[in-house]
Amino acid sequence: MSSAASRPTAGPFDRGHTDDLMAFLTASPSPYHAVASAAERLEKVGFRRVEETAAWDGTSGGKYVIRGGAIIAWYVPEGAAAHTPYRIVGAHTDSPNLRVKPQPDMGAQGWRQVAVEIYGGTLLNTWLDRDLGLAGRLTLRDGSHHLVNVDRPLLRVPQLAIHLDRQVNDGLKLDRQRHMQPIWGIGQVHEGDLISFVAAEAGVDAEDVSGWDLMVHAVDAPAYLGRDRELLAGPRMDNLISVHAGVAALASLAGRGDLPYIPVLAAFDHEENGSEADTGAQGPLLGNVLERSVYARGGSYEDRARAFAGTVCLSSDTGHAVHPNYAERHDPTHHPRVNGGPILKVNVNQRYATDGSGRAVFAAACEKAGVPWQSFVSSNDMPCGTTIGPITAARHGISTVDIGVAILSMHSARELCGADDPYLLANALVAFLEG
């Protein structure tokens, strides 16, 4: 662990960053909303959207591409050569949840329900007996998309009373099909009711809706927790903490002409189910954007190869803080603590992409920012999760380092982190992107 103080000695962010993260979490109940929120923040500092179907120019400044629930944003300093390497912050916009099926209207015993499918590695029990909203996007017949966010108590997945399941406290077993369908009213079920309701909420005609990507979210607002408000509880911290920090770090560099690298934010969708999507890290989106930026500045394939060879990516995703009630589940010599600064994630079997060279890059960034950092390794008898890091390294031949913020209750409907860690991460990212 670094011996730096618990507060950064340099860098633009303090506890106000965490306050802003809370607003970002609330405004981003789906990947599509997270991308829209990120784009809005970037545009305020001069970034402009470019379309994938349009010809790109080689002008300097901030630009971004949106595809579904993914956003790639980059800032080209004035006079940057075609072979200028990139510094990339990688993250993902999706979180485990419940997603609406193609035929959503269902019910039983006089209850009206919504048919949902389980997305990602969800902690199912955390969705029980919780006030839930509905958000996502609607696709109209003309191909346009409309965001919708019903951010009020609309749905509920009711748990069976203990009187009808006396052994529930000995081990709760939930059937993913039968027990996870939320209720949203009483009465007869009519086909088209849910989409008609959601279309009205979005201000569009239900007859024009030809597709939807809708998901359930907890409506509890993010909140500071603890006697000294040193903790933060909220939804979708995995991985909107990293998306928000990446946006803030990239935005802080807008207008800088002295950068030796081109800073990039790559926030993908579908990490929680393997990244195999056109908006996921397994897809070509990042590579296409980086290559097109090289060629737009008059570069050749040789320039592209030189740029990629000098590029480094920090794959930023949440990791496991040591749990006070389950300390035996952690490696005995690696116990990341909340408010201890970002974690360097290591796995020699390449579930994380970090190696010794990557460690040096991350340590240098944290030292420059005055930010403490910690190491995370899974216990040898516990399977290790993975991230976009190894995918990015293998697909693009880019040196990649896995880092993140240590949290509790990962993949819960509501997660927990240290209130200082988000801005410590953001300061480290600024130092990394600056080079």
XYZ file of C-alpha atoms in Angstrom:
435
model
C 0.000 0.000 0.000
C 1.117 3.538 -0.648
C 2.092 5.568 2.389
C 0.430 8.728 1.050
C -2.032 10.647 3.209
C -5.720 9.761 3.103
C -6.464 12.945 1.161
C -4.850 13.760 -2.182
C -2.168 16.413 -2.025
C -2.816 17.367 -5.646
C -5.689 17.089 -8.061
C -8.983 18.835 -8.722
C -11.416 16.651 -6.741
C -12.540 16.521 -3.111
C -15.688 15.380 -1.266
C -17.741 17.521 -3.662
C -16.947 14.875 -6.279
C -18.780 12.302 -4.142
C -21.792 14.602 -3.853
C -21.805 14.850 -7.649
C -21.491 11.060 -7.949
C -24.732 10.721 -5.988
C -26.502 12.923 -8.534
C -24.960 10.895 -11.372
C -26.156 7.601 -9.870
C -29.692 8.951 -9.535
C -29.721 10.287 -13.103
C -28.393 6.996 -14.532
C -30.860 4.140 -13.836
C -29.891 2.422 -17.117
C -26.786 2.301 -19.339
C -28.564 4.595 -21.807
C -29.139 7.207 -19.120
C -25.538 6.860 -17.893
C -24.262 7.563 -21.405
C -26.596 10.556 -21.785
C -25.449 11.910 -18.403
C -21.801 11.466 -19.361
C -22.310 13.186 -22.718
C -24.083 16.127 -21.081
C -21.168 16.660 -18.698
C -18.604 16.444 -21.484
C -20.485 18.867 -23.712
C -20.391 21.466 -20.933
C -16.601 21.599 -21.322
C -16.637 21.705 -25.118
C -16.771 18.093 -26.269
C -18.885 17.440 -29.352
C -20.570 14.304 -30.610
C -19.397 12.716 -33.849
C -21.427 10.135 -35.718
C -19.934 6.807 -36.730
C -21.622 7.092 -40.130
C -20.058 10.494 -40.873
C -16.578 11.306 -42.148
C -14.237 12.383 -39.348
C -11.833 15.293 -39.497
C -8.480 15.668 -37.810
C -9.297 18.729 -35.743
C -8.184 18.979 -32.137
C -10.507 19.149 -29.141
C -12.917 16.858 -27.329
C -15.111 14.386 -29.219
C -17.294 11.447 -28.332
C -19.197 8.586 -29.955
C -22.344 6.989 -28.534
C -23.563 3.548 -29.503
C -26.463 2.283 -27.408
C -25.302 2.051 -23.804
C -21.630 2.692 -24.610
C -19.662 5.921 -25.000
C -16.099 6.498 -26.219
C -14.787 10.025 -25.604
C -11.337 11.448 -26.336
C -9.491 14.746 -26.297
C -6.946 15.559 -29.032
C -4.479 18.263 -27.931
C -3.533 20.937 -30.445
C -0.745 19.701 -32.704
C -0.957 16.040 -31.639
C 0.933 13.821 -34.097
C -0.842 10.943 -35.808
C 1.269 8.433 -33.852
C 0.536 10.006 -30.437
C -0.264 7.189 -27.975
C -3.479 7.034 -25.976
C -4.101 6.910 -22.249
C -7.414 5.100 -21.753
C -9.732 4.785 -18.772
C -11.958 1.752 -19.367
C -15.202 1.115 -17.491
C -18.706 -0.250 -18.016
C -22.163 1.285 -17.778
C -24.300 -1.792 -17.010
C -25.207 -3.343 -13.662
C -26.958 -6.602 -12.725
C -30.727 -6.151 -12.546
C -34.112 -7.363 -13.792
C -34.985 -6.615 -17.425
C -38.384 -6.587 -19.126
C -39.166 -9.439 -21.506
C -40.583 -9.035 -25.053
C -44.080 -9.981 -23.851
C -44.151 -8.229 -20.489
C -47.798 -8.433 -19.419
C -48.524 -11.346 -17.115
C -50.324 -12.085 -13.863
C -51.774 -14.646 -11.488
C -54.415 -14.829 -8.757
C -55.720 -11.354 -9.490
C -52.289 -9.717 -9.444
C -50.899 -7.861 -12.445
C -47.212 -8.587 -12.980
C -44.349 -7.726 -15.323
C -42.362 -10.526 -16.940
C -38.646 -9.966 -16.336
C -35.417 -11.754 -17.168
C -32.396 -11.850 -14.856
C -29.484 -9.783 -16.195
C -25.958 -10.545 -15.009
C -24.881 -12.057 -11.690
C -27.604 -10.482 -9.609
C -27.956 -10.967 -5.850
C -31.603 -11.924 -6.210
C -32.624 -11.491 -2.585
C -31.666 -7.797 -2.646
C -34.522 -7.109 -5.060
C -37.165 -8.496 -2.706
C -39.622 -6.183 -0.901
C -38.007 -3.077 -2.369
C -39.707 -0.133 -4.083
C -38.741 -0.339 -7.732
C -38.926 1.975 -10.730
C -38.569 1.267 -14.432
C -36.169 2.870 -16.901
C -34.479 2.397 -20.250
C -35.230 3.343 -23.814
C -38.040 2.956 -26.322
C -37.379 2.473 -30.032
C -39.943 3.967 -32.394
C -40.900 2.820 -35.882
C -38.760 5.549 -37.439
C -35.686 4.158 -35.637
C -35.427 6.961 -33.096
C -34.819 6.269 -29.407
C -36.523 7.875 -26.425
C -35.250 7.580 -22.875
C -37.785 6.894 -20.151
C -37.393 6.900 -16.384
C -40.261 6.081 -14.036
C -38.316 6.986 -10.922
C -40.994 6.328 -8.336
C -42.387 3.226 -6.596
C -44.036 1.249 -9.385
C -43.035 -2.386 -8.919
C -42.288 -4.803 -6.098
C -41.051 -8.392 -5.873
C -42.858 -9.602 -2.741
C -41.185 -12.177 -0.533
C -43.162 -15.056 0.943
C -44.122 -14.445 4.577
C -42.136 -16.399 7.159
C -45.391 -18.023 8.339
C -45.568 -19.794 4.956
C -41.867 -20.713 4.852
C -40.697 -21.552 8.360
C -37.225 -22.599 7.190
C -36.496 -19.411 5.227
C -33.842 -18.235 7.693
C -32.008 -21.528 7.261
C -31.455 -20.763 3.584
C -33.510 -18.747 1.120
C -33.954 -20.462 -2.235
C -35.396 -18.389 -5.061
C -36.567 -19.813 -8.374
C -35.367 -17.342 -10.994
C -38.501 -17.834 -13.111
C -41.310 -18.262 -10.571
C -40.236 -16.037 -7.693
C -38.755 -12.934 -9.346
C -41.679 -11.546 -11.368
C -42.665 -8.179 -9.831
C -46.235 -7.030 -9.218
C -47.469 -3.628 -10.334
C -51.171 -3.733 -9.620
C -54.318 -5.814 -9.367
C -56.987 -6.780 -11.852
C -57.110 -8.380 -15.274
C -54.047 -8.621 -17.464
C -54.284 -6.918 -20.859
C -51.628 -7.298 -23.519
C -49.895 -4.000 -24.226
C -50.679 -2.388 -20.864
C -47.098 -1.973 -19.702
C -45.760 -0.505 -22.938
C -48.765 1.819 -23.210
C -48.005 3.048 -19.702
C -44.290 3.496 -20.376
C -44.945 5.214 -23.707
C -47.199 7.719 -21.954
C -44.463 8.357 -19.399
C -42.030 9.029 -22.263
C -44.499 11.280 -24.072
C -44.752 9.127 -27.202
C -47.607 7.268 -28.889
C -47.698 3.594 -27.870
C -48.571 2.611 -31.447
C -45.242 4.046 -32.584
C -43.232 1.896 -30.166
C -41.672 -1.067 -31.963
C -38.999 -2.084 -29.458
C -37.812 -1.504 -25.914
C -34.871 -2.039 -23.592
C -36.342 -1.590 -20.130
C -35.024 -2.528 -16.718
C -35.977 -2.327 -13.070
C -34.131 -0.103 -10.600
C -34.356 0.628 -6.874
C -35.724 4.107 -6.251
C -33.951 4.668 -2.902
C -31.738 7.720 -3.244
C -27.975 7.415 -2.642
C -27.078 8.448 0.896
C -24.148 8.997 3.204
C -24.080 6.420 5.977
C -22.404 6.066 9.351
C -21.846 8.210 12.416
C -19.393 10.424 10.568
C -20.929 10.024 7.123
C -17.766 8.249 5.999
C -19.643 5.674 3.920
C -21.809 5.948 0.810
C -24.734 3.646 0.006
C -26.324 3.627 -3.413
C -27.273 1.703 -6.534
C -25.147 0.744 -9.544
C -21.808 1.648 -7.959
C -20.520 -1.304 -9.973
C -19.527 0.353 -12.181
C -20.866 3.899 -12.385
C -18.289 4.972 -9.788
C -15.662 4.396 -12.487
C -17.718 5.905 -15.322
C -18.323 9.062 -13.303
C -14.678 9.321 -12.252
C -13.535 8.790 -15.838
C -15.865 11.491 -17.148
C -14.727 13.936 -14.465
C -11.049 13.198 -15.105
C -11.363 13.566 -18.880
C -13.423 16.752 -18.581
C -10.788 18.300 -16.292
C -8.229 18.039 -19.124
C -10.322 19.877 -21.734
C -8.369 22.783 -23.184
C -4.974 21.422 -22.169
C -2.372 21.720 -24.917
C 0.560 20.201 -23.036
C -0.588 16.576 -22.893
C 1.876 13.966 -24.208
C -0.954 11.456 -24.717
C -4.492 11.539 -26.069
C -6.757 10.882 -23.054
C -9.708 8.550 -23.669
C -12.738 7.322 -21.753
C -14.154 3.982 -22.966
C -17.341 3.075 -21.101
C -18.819 -0.152 -22.467
C -22.154 -1.897 -22.030
C -22.775 -5.603 -21.312
C -19.719 -6.261 -19.156
C -21.926 -8.062 -16.640
C -22.832 -10.783 -19.143
C -19.489 -11.271 -20.872
C -18.958 -8.161 -23.050
C -19.942 -10.023 -26.234
C -21.929 -7.262 -27.921
C -21.356 -4.510 -30.438
C -21.360 -2.140 -27.448
C -19.196 -4.416 -25.293
C -15.452 -4.619 -24.826
C -15.379 -7.761 -26.989
C -16.709 -5.714 -29.910
C -14.758 -3.503 -32.324
C -15.996 -0.124 -31.072
C -12.899 1.023 -29.173
C -10.469 -0.157 -31.851
C -12.487 1.510 -34.580
C -12.552 4.835 -32.748
C -8.827 4.833 -31.982
C -7.889 3.856 -35.535
C -10.209 6.397 -37.127
C -8.737 9.119 -34.924
C -5.238 8.217 -36.164
C -6.318 8.183 -39.817
C -8.360 11.388 -39.465
C -5.153 13.135 -38.410
C -3.464 11.959 -41.600
C -1.834 8.893 -40.091
C -0.850 5.631 -41.751
C -1.037 2.041 -40.530
C 2.511 2.547 -39.233
C 1.265 5.514 -37.169
C -1.582 3.398 -35.876
C 0.845 0.641 -34.817
C 3.113 3.143 -33.069
C 0.187 4.748 -31.260
C -1.173 1.420 -30.017
C 2.273 0.210 -28.925
C 2.650 3.216 -26.626
C -0.917 3.110 -25.284
C -1.873 2.136 -21.725
C -5.388 1.408 -20.436
C -6.553 1.510 -16.836
C -9.531 -0.855 -16.628
C -11.415 0.623 -13.682
C -14.034 -1.565 -12.021
C -15.129 -2.146 -8.457
C -13.490 -4.803 -6.289
C -14.138 -6.437 -2.941
C -13.412 -4.609 0.292
C -12.653 -6.919 3.201
C -15.974 -7.948 4.777
C -16.111 -7.735 8.593
C -18.447 -10.740 8.857
C -16.741 -12.933 6.257
C -13.036 -12.121 6.505
C -12.179 -15.791 5.865
C -13.452 -15.401 2.276
C -10.578 -13.019 1.490
C -6.888 -13.639 0.909
C -5.292 -13.395 4.375
C -2.582 -10.935 3.268
C -4.759 -8.719 1.045
C -7.570 -6.945 2.894
C -8.559 -3.787 0.970
C -10.334 -1.295 3.190
C -12.855 1.384 2.270
C -11.433 4.919 2.174
C -7.993 3.362 1.703
C -7.765 4.547 -1.884
C -8.191 2.668 -5.184
C -7.134 -0.965 -5.470
C -4.717 -2.582 -7.907
C -6.301 -5.881 -8.978
C -3.983 -8.803 -9.687
C -4.608 -12.354 -10.916
C -1.781 -14.386 -12.451
C -4.287 -16.411 -14.511
C -5.223 -13.239 -16.394
C -8.670 -12.748 -14.962
C -7.151 -9.305 -14.410
C -4.610 -7.900 -16.877
C -2.211 -6.294 -14.383
C 1.497 -7.129 -14.535
C 4.562 -5.586 -12.917
C 4.882 -2.880 -15.574
C 1.247 -1.945 -15.122
C 1.705 -1.770 -11.387
C 4.499 0.752 -11.907
C 2.294 2.954 -14.113
C -0.542 2.920 -11.582
C 1.777 3.529 -8.618
C 3.333 6.514 -10.400
C -0.090 8.038 -11.093
C -1.177 7.625 -7.469
C 2.107 9.076 -6.207
C 1.744 12.075 -8.492
C -1.815 12.653 -7.276
C -0.945 12.098 -3.604
C -3.475 9.264 -3.483
C -3.073 6.099 -1.343
C -3.630 2.754 -3.032
C -4.050 -0.893 -2.121
C -3.594 -4.330 -3.704
C -6.343 -6.898 -4.221
C -5.874 -10.615 -4.866
C -8.569 -13.266 -4.499
C -8.130 -16.113 -2.051
C -6.667 -19.154 -3.826
C -9.729 -21.243 -2.962
C -12.196 -18.648 -4.290
C -12.940 -18.190 -8.018
C -11.892 -14.778 -9.314
C -14.160 -12.516 -11.314
C -12.953 -10.688 -14.392
C -13.302 -7.345 -16.150
C -12.888 -5.648 -19.505
C -9.149 -5.504 -18.779
C -7.979 -8.839 -20.231
C -10.390 -8.424 -23.152
C -8.993 -4.987 -24.006
C -5.404 -6.184 -23.718
C -5.938 -9.229 -25.921
C -8.206 -7.669 -28.529
C -6.204 -4.504 -29.174
C -2.698 -5.419 -28.039
C -2.817 -2.604 -25.507
C -0.987 -2.678 -22.168
C -3.768 -2.830 -19.566
C -3.927 -2.492 -15.782
C -6.931 -3.487 -13.645
C -7.860 -1.131 -10.817
C -11.004 0.086 -9.053
C -12.732 1.066 -5.837
C -13.256 -1.440 -3.009
C -16.920 -1.902 -2.092
C -19.220 -4.175 -0.089
C -22.447 -5.804 -1.361
C -21.231 -6.020 -4.950
C -24.072 -6.886 -7.374
C -26.687 -5.987 -4.794
C -29.516 -3.637 -5.700
C -27.759 -1.263 -3.290
C -24.009 -1.275 -2.722
C -21.642 0.363 -0.215
C -18.299 2.160 -0.565
C -16.143 4.609 1.359
C -17.208 8.198 0.793
C -13.613 9.295 0.064
C -12.741 6.575 -2.446
C -14.621 7.989 -5.468
C -12.668 11.244 -5.454
C -9.401 9.473 -4.644
C -9.982 7.361 -7.769
C -10.811 10.416 -9.874
C -7.614 12.189 -8.813
C -5.549 9.112 -9.673
C -7.213 8.966 -13.097
C -6.362 12.597 -13.817
C -2.708 11.944 -13.007
C -2.729 8.830 -15.215
C -4.347 10.597 -18.178
C -1.898 13.499 -17.897
C 1.009 11.046 -18.248
